[in-house]
Coordinates of C-alpha atoms and ligand atoms in Angstrom, one line a residue:
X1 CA 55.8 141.6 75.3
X2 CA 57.9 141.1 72.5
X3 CA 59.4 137.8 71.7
X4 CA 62.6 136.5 70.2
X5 CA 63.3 132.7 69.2
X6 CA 66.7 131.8 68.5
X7 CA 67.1 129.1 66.0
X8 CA 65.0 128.4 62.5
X9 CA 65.8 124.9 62.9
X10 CA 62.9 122.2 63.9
X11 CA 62.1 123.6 67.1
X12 CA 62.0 127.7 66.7
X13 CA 60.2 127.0 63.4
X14 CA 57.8 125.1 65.1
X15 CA 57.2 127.2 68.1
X16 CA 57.0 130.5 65.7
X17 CA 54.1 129.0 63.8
X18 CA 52.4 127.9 67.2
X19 CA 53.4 131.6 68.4
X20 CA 52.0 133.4 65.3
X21 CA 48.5 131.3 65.5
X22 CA 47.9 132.7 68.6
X23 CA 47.7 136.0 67.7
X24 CA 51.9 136.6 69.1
X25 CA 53.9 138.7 66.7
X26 CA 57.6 136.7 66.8
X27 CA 61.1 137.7 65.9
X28 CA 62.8 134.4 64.6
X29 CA 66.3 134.6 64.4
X30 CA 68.4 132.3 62.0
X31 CA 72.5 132.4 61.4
X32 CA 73.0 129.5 59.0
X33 CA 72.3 132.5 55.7
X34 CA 75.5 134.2 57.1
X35 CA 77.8 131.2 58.3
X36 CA 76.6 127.6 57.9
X37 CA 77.6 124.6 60.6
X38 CA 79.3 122.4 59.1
X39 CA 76.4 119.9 58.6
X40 CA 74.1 122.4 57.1
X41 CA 73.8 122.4 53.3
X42 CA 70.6 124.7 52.2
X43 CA 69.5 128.0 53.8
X44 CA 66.1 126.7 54.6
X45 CA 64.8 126.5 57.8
X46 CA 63.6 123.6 59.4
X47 CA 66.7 121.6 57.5
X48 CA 67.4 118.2 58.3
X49 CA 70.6 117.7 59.0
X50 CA 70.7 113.7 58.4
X51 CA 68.6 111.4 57.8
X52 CA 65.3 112.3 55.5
X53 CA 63.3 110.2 58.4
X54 CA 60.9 110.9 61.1
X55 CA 60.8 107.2 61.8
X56 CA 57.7 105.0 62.8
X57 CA 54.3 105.8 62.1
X58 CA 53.0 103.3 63.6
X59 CA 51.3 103.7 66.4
X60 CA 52.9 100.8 68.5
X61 CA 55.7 102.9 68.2
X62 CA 56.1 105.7 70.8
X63 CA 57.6 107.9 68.0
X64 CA 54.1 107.0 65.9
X65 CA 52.2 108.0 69.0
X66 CA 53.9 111.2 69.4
X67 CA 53.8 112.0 66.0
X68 CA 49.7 111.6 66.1
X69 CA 50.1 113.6 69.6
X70 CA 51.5 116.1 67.6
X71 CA 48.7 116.0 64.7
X72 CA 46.3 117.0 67.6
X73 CA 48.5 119.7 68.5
X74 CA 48.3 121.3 65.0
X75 CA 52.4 120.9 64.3
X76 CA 54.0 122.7 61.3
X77 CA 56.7 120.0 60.9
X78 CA 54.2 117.1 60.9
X79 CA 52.0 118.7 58.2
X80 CA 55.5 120.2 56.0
X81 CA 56.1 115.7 56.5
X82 CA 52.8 115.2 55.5
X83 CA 53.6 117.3 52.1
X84 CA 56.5 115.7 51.5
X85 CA 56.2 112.5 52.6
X86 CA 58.0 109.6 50.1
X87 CA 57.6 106.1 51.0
X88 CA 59.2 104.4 53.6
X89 CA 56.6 101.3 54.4
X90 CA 55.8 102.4 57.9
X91 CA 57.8 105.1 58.7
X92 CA 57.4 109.0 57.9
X93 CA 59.9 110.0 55.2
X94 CA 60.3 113.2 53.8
X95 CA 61.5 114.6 50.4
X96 CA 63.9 117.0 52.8
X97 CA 64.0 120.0 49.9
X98 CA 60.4 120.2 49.5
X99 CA 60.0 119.6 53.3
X100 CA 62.5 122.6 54.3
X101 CA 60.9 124.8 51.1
X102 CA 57.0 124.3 52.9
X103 CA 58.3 125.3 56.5
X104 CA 60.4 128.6 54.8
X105 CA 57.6 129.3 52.8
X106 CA 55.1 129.2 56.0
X107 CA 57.4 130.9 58.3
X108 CA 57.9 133.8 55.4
X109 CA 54.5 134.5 54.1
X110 CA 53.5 134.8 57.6
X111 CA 52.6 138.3 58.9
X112 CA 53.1 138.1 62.1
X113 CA 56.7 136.3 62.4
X114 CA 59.4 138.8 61.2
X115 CA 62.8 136.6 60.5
X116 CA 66.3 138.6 60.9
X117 CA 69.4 136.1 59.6
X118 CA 71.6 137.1 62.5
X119 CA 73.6 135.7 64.8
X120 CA 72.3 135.9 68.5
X121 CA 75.0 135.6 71.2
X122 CA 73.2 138.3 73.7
X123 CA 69.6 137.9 75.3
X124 CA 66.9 140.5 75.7
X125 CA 66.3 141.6 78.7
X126 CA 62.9 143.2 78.0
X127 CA 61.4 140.3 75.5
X128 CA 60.8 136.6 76.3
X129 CA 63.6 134.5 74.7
X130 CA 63.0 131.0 73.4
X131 CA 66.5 129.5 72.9
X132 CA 66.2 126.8 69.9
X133 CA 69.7 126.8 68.9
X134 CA 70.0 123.1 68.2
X135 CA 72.7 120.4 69.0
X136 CA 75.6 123.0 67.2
X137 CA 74.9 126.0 68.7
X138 CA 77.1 128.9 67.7
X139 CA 80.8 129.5 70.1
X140 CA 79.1 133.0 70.8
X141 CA 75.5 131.9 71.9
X142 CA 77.5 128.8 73.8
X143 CA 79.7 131.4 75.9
X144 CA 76.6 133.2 76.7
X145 CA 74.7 130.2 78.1
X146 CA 77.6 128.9 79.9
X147 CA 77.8 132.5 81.9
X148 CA 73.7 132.2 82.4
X149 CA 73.8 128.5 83.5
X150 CA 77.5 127.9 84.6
X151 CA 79.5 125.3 82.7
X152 CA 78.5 122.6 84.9
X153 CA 75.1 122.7 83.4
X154 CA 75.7 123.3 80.0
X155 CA 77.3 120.0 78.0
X156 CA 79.1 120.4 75.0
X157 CA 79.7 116.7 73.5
X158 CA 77.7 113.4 73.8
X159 CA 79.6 110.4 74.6
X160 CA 77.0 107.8 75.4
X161 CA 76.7 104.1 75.8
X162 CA 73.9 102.1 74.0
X163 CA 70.5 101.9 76.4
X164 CA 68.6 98.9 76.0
X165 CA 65.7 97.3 77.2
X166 CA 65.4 95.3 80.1
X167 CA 63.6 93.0 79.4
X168 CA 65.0 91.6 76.2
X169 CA 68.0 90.9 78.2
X170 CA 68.7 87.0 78.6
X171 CA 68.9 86.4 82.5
X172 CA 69.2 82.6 82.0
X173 CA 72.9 84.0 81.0
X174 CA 72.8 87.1 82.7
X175 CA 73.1 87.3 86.7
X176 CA 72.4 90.2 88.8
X177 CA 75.3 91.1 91.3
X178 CA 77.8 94.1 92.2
X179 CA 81.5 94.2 91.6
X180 CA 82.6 92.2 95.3
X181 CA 79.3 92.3 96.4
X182 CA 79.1 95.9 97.5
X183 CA 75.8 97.8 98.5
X184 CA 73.0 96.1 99.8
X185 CA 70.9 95.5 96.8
X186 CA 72.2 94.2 93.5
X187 CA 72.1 96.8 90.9
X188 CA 74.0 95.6 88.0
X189 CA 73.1 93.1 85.3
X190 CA 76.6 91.5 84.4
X191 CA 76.9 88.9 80.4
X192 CA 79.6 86.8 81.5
X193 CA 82.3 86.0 78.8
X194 CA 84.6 82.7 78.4
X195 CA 87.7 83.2 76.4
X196 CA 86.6 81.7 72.7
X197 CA 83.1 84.6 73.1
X198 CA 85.6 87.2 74.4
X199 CA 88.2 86.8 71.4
X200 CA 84.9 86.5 68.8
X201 CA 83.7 89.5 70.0
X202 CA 86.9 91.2 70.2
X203 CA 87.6 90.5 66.4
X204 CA 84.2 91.9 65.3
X205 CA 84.2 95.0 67.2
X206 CA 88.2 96.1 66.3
X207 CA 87.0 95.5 62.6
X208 CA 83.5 97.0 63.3
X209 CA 82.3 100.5 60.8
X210 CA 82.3 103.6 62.6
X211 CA 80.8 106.5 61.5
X212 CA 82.9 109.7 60.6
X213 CA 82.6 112.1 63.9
X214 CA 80.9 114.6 62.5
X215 CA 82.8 117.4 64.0
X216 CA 86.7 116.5 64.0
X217 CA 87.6 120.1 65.0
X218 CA 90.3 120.6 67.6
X219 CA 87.6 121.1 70.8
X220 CA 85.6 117.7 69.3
X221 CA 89.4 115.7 70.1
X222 CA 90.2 117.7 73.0
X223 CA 87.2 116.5 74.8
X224 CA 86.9 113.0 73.3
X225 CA 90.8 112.2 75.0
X226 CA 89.0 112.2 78.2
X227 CA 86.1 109.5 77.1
X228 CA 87.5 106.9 75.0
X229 CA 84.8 104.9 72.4
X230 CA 85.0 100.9 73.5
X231 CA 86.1 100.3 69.9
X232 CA 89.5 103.2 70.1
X233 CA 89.9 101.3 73.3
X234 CA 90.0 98.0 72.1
X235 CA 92.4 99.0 69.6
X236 CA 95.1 99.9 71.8
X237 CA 95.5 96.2 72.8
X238 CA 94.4 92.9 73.1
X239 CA 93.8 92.8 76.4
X240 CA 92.7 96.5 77.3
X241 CA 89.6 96.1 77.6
X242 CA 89.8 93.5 80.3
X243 CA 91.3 96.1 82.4
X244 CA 88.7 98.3 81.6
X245 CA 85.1 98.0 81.4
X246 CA 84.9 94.1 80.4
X247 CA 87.1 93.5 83.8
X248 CA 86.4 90.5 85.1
X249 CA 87.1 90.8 89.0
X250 CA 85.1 90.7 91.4
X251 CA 82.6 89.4 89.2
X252 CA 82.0 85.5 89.2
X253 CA 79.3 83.8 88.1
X254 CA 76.4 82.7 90.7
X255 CA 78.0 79.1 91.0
X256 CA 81.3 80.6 91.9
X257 CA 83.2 79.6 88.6
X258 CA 85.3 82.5 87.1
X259 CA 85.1 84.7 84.2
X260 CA 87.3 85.4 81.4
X261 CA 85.6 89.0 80.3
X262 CA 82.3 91.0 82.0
X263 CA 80.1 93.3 80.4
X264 CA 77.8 95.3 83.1
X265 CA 74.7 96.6 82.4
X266 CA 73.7 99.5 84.6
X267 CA 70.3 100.5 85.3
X268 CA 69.0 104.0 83.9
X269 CA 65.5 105.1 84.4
X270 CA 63.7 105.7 87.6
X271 CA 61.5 102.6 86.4
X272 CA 63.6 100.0 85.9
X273 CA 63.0 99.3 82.5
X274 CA 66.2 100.5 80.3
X275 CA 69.6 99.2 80.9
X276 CA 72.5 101.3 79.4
X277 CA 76.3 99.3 78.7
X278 CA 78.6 100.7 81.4
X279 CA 81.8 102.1 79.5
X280 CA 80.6 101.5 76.2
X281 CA 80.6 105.0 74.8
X282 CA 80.9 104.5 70.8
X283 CA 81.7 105.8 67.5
X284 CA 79.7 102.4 65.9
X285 CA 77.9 102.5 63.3
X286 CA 74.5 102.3 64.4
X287 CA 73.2 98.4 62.3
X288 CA 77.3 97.3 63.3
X289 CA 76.1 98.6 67.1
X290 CA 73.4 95.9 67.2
X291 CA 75.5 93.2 65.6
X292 CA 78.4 93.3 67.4
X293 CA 77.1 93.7 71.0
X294 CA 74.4 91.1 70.1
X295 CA 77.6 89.0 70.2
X296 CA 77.5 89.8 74.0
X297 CA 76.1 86.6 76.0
X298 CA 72.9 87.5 76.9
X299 CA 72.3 90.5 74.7
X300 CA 71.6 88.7 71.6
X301 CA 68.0 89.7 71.6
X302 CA 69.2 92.8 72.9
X303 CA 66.7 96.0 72.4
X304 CA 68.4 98.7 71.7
X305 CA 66.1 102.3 72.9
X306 CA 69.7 104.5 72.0
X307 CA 72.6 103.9 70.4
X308 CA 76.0 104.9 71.4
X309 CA 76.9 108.2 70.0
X310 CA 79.8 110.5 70.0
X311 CA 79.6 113.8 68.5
X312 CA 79.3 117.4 69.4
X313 CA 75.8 118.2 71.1
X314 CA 75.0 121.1 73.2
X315 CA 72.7 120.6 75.5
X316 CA 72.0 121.5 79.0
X317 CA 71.4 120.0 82.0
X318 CA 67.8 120.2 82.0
X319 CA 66.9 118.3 85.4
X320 CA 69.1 121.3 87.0
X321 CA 67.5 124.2 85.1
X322 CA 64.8 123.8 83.5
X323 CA 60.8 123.4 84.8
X324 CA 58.2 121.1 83.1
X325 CA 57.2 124.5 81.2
X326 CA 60.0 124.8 79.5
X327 CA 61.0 127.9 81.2
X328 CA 64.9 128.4 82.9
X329 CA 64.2 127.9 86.4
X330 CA 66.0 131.3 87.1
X331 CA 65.0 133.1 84.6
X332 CA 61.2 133.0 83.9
X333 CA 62.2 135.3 80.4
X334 CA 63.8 132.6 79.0
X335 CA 62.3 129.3 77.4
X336 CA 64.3 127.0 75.9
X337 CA 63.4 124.1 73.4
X338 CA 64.2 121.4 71.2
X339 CA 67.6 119.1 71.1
X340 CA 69.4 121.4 73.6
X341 CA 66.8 120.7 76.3
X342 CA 68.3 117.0 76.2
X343 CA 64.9 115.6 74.2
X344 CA 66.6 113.5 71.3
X345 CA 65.3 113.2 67.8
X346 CA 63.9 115.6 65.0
X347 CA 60.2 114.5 66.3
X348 CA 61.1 114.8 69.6
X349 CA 63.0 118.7 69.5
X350 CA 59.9 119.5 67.3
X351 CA 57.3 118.6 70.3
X352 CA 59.1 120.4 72.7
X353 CA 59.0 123.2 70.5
X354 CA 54.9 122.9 70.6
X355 CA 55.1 123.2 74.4
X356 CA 57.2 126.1 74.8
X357 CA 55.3 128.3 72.3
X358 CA 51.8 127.1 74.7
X359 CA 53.9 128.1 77.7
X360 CA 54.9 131.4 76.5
X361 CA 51.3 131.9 75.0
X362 CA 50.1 131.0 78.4
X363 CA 52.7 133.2 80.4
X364 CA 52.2 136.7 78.4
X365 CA 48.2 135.9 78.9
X366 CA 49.0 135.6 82.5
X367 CA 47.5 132.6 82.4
X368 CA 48.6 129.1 84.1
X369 CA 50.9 127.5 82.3
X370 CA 50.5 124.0 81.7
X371 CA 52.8 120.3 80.6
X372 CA 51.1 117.4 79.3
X373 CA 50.8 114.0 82.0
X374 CA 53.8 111.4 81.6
X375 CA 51.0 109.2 80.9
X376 CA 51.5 111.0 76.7
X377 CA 54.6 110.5 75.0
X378 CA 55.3 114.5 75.0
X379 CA 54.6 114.5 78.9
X380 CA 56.9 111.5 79.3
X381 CA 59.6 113.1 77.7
X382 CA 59.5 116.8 79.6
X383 CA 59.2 114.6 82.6
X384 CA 62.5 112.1 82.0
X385 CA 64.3 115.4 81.3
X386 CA 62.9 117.2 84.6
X387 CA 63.5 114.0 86.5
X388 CA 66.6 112.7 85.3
X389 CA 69.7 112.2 87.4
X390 CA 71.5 115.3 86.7
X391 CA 74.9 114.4 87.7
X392 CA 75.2 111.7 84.4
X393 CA 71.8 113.6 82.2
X394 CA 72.0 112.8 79.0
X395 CA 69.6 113.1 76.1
X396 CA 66.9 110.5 75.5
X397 CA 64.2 110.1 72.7
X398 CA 60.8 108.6 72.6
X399 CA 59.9 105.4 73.5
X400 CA 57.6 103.7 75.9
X401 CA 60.1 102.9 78.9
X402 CA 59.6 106.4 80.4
X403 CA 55.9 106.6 79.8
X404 CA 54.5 105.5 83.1
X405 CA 53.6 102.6 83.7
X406 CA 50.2 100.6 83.1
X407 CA 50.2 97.8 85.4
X408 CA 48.4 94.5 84.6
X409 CA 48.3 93.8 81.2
X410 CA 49.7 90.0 80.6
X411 CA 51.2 89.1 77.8
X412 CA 48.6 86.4 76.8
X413 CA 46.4 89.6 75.5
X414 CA 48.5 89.3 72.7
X415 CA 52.0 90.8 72.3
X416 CA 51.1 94.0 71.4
X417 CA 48.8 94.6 74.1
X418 CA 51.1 96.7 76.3
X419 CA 51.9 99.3 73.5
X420 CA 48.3 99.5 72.4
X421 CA 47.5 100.1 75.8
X422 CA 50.1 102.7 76.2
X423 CA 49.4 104.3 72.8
X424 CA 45.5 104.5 73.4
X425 CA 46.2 106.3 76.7
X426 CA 48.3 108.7 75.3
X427 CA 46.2 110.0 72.6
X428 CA 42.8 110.3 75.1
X429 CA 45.1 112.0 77.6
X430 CA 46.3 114.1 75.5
X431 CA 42.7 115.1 73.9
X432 CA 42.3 116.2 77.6
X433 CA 45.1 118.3 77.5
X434 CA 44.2 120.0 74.3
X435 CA 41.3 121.3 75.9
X436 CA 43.1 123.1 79.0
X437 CA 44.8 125.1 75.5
Ligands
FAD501 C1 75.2 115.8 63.1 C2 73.8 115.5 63.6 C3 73.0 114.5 63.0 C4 71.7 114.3 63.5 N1 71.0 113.3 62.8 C5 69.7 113.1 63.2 C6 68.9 112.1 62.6 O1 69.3 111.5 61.6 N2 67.6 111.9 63.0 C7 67.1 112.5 64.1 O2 66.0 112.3 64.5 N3 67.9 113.4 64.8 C8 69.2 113.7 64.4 N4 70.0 114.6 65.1 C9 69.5 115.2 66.3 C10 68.4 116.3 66.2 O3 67.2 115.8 66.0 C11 68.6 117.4 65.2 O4 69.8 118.0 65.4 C12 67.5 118.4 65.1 O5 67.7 119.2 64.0 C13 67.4 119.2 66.4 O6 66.4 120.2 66.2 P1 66.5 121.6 66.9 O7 65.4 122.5 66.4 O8 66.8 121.5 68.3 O9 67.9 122.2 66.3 P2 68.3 122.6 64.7 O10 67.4 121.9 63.8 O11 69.7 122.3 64.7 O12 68.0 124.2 64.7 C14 68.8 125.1 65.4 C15 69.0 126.3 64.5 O13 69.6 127.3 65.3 C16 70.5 128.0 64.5 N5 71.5 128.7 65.4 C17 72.5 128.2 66.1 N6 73.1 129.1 66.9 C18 72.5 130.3 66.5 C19 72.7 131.6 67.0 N7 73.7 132.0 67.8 N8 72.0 132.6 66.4 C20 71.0 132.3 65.6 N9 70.7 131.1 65.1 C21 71.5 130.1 65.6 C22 71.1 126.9 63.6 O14 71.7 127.5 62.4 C23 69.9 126.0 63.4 O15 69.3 126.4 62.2 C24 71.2 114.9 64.6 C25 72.1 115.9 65.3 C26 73.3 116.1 64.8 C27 74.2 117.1 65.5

């Protein structure tokens, strides 16, 4: 059966490599020689579209352990990082010419991928489609997945509020309680503010960088009007945000004394581990992100798993549509992979990449086809973004919050006992996996 991948980015690059090794001839087709995005600057494939890092290597870190997870699997992008790796202490950073130049080189000299620049906005109806169209996905190919999936499932910008963790939240400041005490259990972790915090805070965060939205086309303001960052907020007025979501009311502190500003803190994995800052949507520079909202009482050891963002992203809403395969649950033609499947992070739409080229392997052989436990860093993320809520789904990249859980492992091992714990079990779990290829 033939196959089409949409995309030369990260993701169709890798899956066409993955394809081509076993045995698949693959059509690969790439728009960005005809019409660029506007963050594309070369007409390699595999470009990186910011920064020149694949972040930790350590394997503490759950990117690290995915990256190795990756090694086993045999990825393209890994080894074109490898090849042009430049240092970075402990973090994979790549010369991104000569990292682009190895994954074009690979994709062209190979026989059995044949790459058309063309711009895709119809599907096949007699090939298997692997839609790797990346975060800007062309108007054309949008329109066409918005008639497959139906608007409600297909999201167009990313307006999302920093996730932290937990536990590096102070609770000797922070109390647990709902706005007057509704529901029956208390769900939200409010930092309560007095006036001289609250006008501190307010100073820093009006004054805070922002980055440049990258996409300041008409659609990009339309749909930003409708989800303001905290920072646009806070410049309207003085007192706006206290009316909005630093509202005190309804929120006093656990000895009954009131507040002068309240920042919630809402839970957002099924585990209980990650915290994201209700209403606090922003346009921050990442490194001002941690300093200013480590000016929140509580949060100053804050640890952040996601920064706000706010910039155009396609993706779609994968608990809805998609299957731990990688395949659209109403379509078993079409496979879709990388950032639009709601996985976050070059590393991250790479992997996913990996899995959909096994599944579709594994589908034309008539064979089962498989996913890797939750238990490895891939697994965990294909499960958050089967098992996410999908009325607020939004995209989520590695770390060890959605791995599950290991029970029993004290901090008096040592402080890095948990991730070594969780790092060890993802790579024997996912030598296991290797061998149902
Ligand atoms: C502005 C921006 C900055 C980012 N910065 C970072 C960062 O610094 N670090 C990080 O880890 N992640 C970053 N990301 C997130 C993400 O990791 C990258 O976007 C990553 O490149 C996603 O890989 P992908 O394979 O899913 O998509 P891409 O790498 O974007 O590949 C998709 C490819 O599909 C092509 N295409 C689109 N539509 C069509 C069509 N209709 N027909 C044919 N081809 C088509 C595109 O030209 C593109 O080459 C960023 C995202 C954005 C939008």
């Amino acid at each position: 059966m033939k196959i089409n991948i949409i995309g030369a980015g990260l993701a169709g690059s890798e899956a066409a490599y993955q394809l081509s090794k076993r045995g698949h001839e693959v059509n690969i087709y790439e728009v960005k020689r005809l019409k660029r995005n506007p963050v594309q600057v070369t007409n390699n494939f595999g470009e990186l579209v910011c920064s020149n890092s694949l972040r930790s290597d350590d394997l503490l870190n759950a990117v690290g352990t995915l990256k190795e997870e990756m090694r086993m699997l045999d990825s393209l992008i890994i080894k074109a990082a490898e090849f042009a790796r430049v240092p970075a202490g402990g973090s994979l950073a790549v010369d991104r010419e000569i990292f682009s130049n190895y994954i074009t080189k690979v994709l062209e000299e190979n026989e059995l991928i044949n790459i058309f620049d063309q711009e895709i906005d119809e599907i096949e109806k007699d090939a298997i489609t692997l839609i790797a169209s990346g975060p800007l996905t062309t108007e054309s190919l949008q329109n066409k997945i918005n008639s497959l999936l139906g608007s409600d499932d297909f999201y167009f910008f990313d307006a999302v509020a920093p996730i932290i963790k937990k536990e590096s939240i102070n609770m000797e400041i922070a109390f647990r309680k709902n706005r007057y005490e509704k529901g029956e259990t208390e769900d939200y972790i409010n930092c309560p503010m007095n006036k001289e915090q609250y006008d501190l805070f307010y100073n820093e965060l009006i004054n805070a960088e922002t980055s440049i939205a990258h996409l300041e086309d008409d659609q990009t303001l339309k749909y930003f009007e409708g989800c303001m960052p905290v920072e646009g907020m806070a410049k309207r007025g003085e007192k706006t945000l206290l009316f909005g979501p630093m509202k005190p009311q309804g929120l006093r502190n656990l000895d009954g004394t009131n507040n002068y500003a309240v920042v919630q803190l809402r839970q957002d994995d099924a585990i209980d581990s990650l915290y994201n800052i209700v209403g606090f949507q922003t346009n921050l520079k990442w490194p001002e992100q941690k300093r200013v909202f480590s000016l929140i009482p509580g949060l100053e050891n804050a640890e952040f798993v996601r920064y706000g963002v706010m910039h155009k992203n396609n993706f779609i809403n994968s608990p809805r549509v998609l299957n731990e395969f990688m395949q659209l649950e109403k379509n078993e033609n079409i496979f879709f992979a990388g950032q639009i499947t709601g996985v976050e992070g070059y590393v991250e739409s790479t992997a996913s990449g990996i899995l959909a080229a096994i599944n579709i392997d594994k589908k034309i052989k008539n064979k089962e086809m498989i996913s890797p436990p939750p238990s490895t860093v891939l697994g965990s993320l294909i499960h958050y973004i089967n098992n996410a809520s999908a009325t607020n789904f939004q995209p989520m990249k590695a770390n060890w919050g959605i791995v599950s859980e290991i029970s029993g492992i004290d901090k008096k091992n040592g402080k890095n006992a948990k991730k070594e714990a969780y790092s060890n079990r993802a790579l024997e779990d996912m030598k296991k996996f290797i061998t149902k290829l």
